[in-house]
């Protein structure tokens, strides 16, 4: 799947896009069910499934993109770790 990404795309941007999917889900949840009571609309649950899949995919291919472009760095590892930590806390 990483072959679909352009070589100029920074690995940290891939991580940021993946985090954006989760952030979008959290915003939708806050708007649609602010009190978290009762069932939400069915599309909300499908968006959670898609968002989690998209985040997981982006999280897995960012390292390969870094190796592919020769731009892996300790800062990139920290960047990814911070977002992974934020996602784990959000669950």
C-alpha positions as MATLAB code, in Angstrom:
seq = 'XXXXXXXXXXXXXXXXXXXXXXXXXXXXXXXXXXXXXXXXXXXXXXXXXXXXXXXXXXXXXXXXXXXXXXXXXXXXXXXXXXXXXXXXXXX';
ca = [
       0.000    0.000    0.000;
       2.923    2.361    0.608;
       3.647    2.219   -3.114;
       0.476    4.281   -3.624;
       2.004    7.196   -1.693;
       4.132    9.731   -3.554;
       7.805    9.789   -2.582;
       7.649   13.474   -1.678;
       5.091   12.820    1.078;
       6.752   13.065    4.488;
       6.244   10.116    6.846;
       5.095   12.490    9.591;
       2.373   13.737    7.246;
       1.185   10.136    6.865;
       0.985    9.854   10.659;
      -0.850   13.171   10.869;
      -3.417   12.090    8.269;
      -4.071    8.903   10.236;
      -4.555   10.923   13.421;
      -6.951   13.170   11.511;
      -9.288   10.220   10.930;
      -9.510    9.570   14.679;
      -9.889   13.249   15.450;
     -12.749   13.460   12.945;
     -14.464   10.540   14.703;
     -14.126   12.180   18.103;
     -15.559   15.454   16.758;
     -18.488   13.602   15.151;
     -19.155   11.812   18.433;
     -19.118   15.087   20.349;
     -21.521   16.716   17.890;
     -23.921   13.796   17.438;
     -23.939   12.430   21.021;
     -22.650   15.124   23.395;
     -23.934   13.331   26.511;
     -22.969    9.822   25.276;
     -26.429    8.531   26.165;
     -28.504    6.335   23.915;
     -27.686    4.867   20.540;
     -26.112    7.046   17.909;
     -26.881    7.109   14.213;
     -25.685    3.964   12.414;
     -23.307    5.879   10.129;
     -21.388    7.044   13.198;
     -20.407    3.491   14.092;
     -19.356    2.773   10.520;
     -17.223    5.908   10.549;
     -15.536    4.634   13.734;
     -14.700    1.350   12.041;
     -13.353    3.107    8.962;
     -11.442    5.677   11.029;
      -9.769    3.023   13.139;
      -8.831    1.032   10.045;
      -7.475    4.154    8.318;
      -5.463    5.186   11.381;
      -4.046    1.697   11.791;
      -3.095    1.539    8.125;
      -1.428    4.947    8.164;
       0.346    4.109   11.410;
       1.756    0.966    9.862;
       2.918    2.440    6.577;
       4.566    5.610    7.872;
       7.705    3.734    8.926;
       7.938    2.056    5.563;
       7.500    5.440    3.879;
      10.342    6.816    6.025;
      12.660    3.990    4.999;
      11.545    4.302    1.390;
      12.362    8.019    1.258;
      15.435    7.770    3.500;
      13.955   10.231    5.958;
      13.632    8.177    9.135;
      14.752   10.033   12.245;
      14.431    9.944   16.034;
      12.104   12.955   15.790;
       9.809   10.973   13.472;
       9.754    8.097   15.950;
       8.825   10.513   18.731;
       6.130   12.096   16.547;
       4.567    8.700   15.873;
       4.835    7.629   19.508;
       3.056   10.757   20.718;
       0.116   10.217   18.364;
      -0.061    6.521   19.214;
      -0.170    7.486   22.898;
      -2.955   10.017   22.259;
      -5.002    7.421   20.377;
      -4.502    4.864   23.152;
      -5.697    7.406   25.734;
      -8.740    8.266   23.618;
      -9.913    4.658   23.568;
];
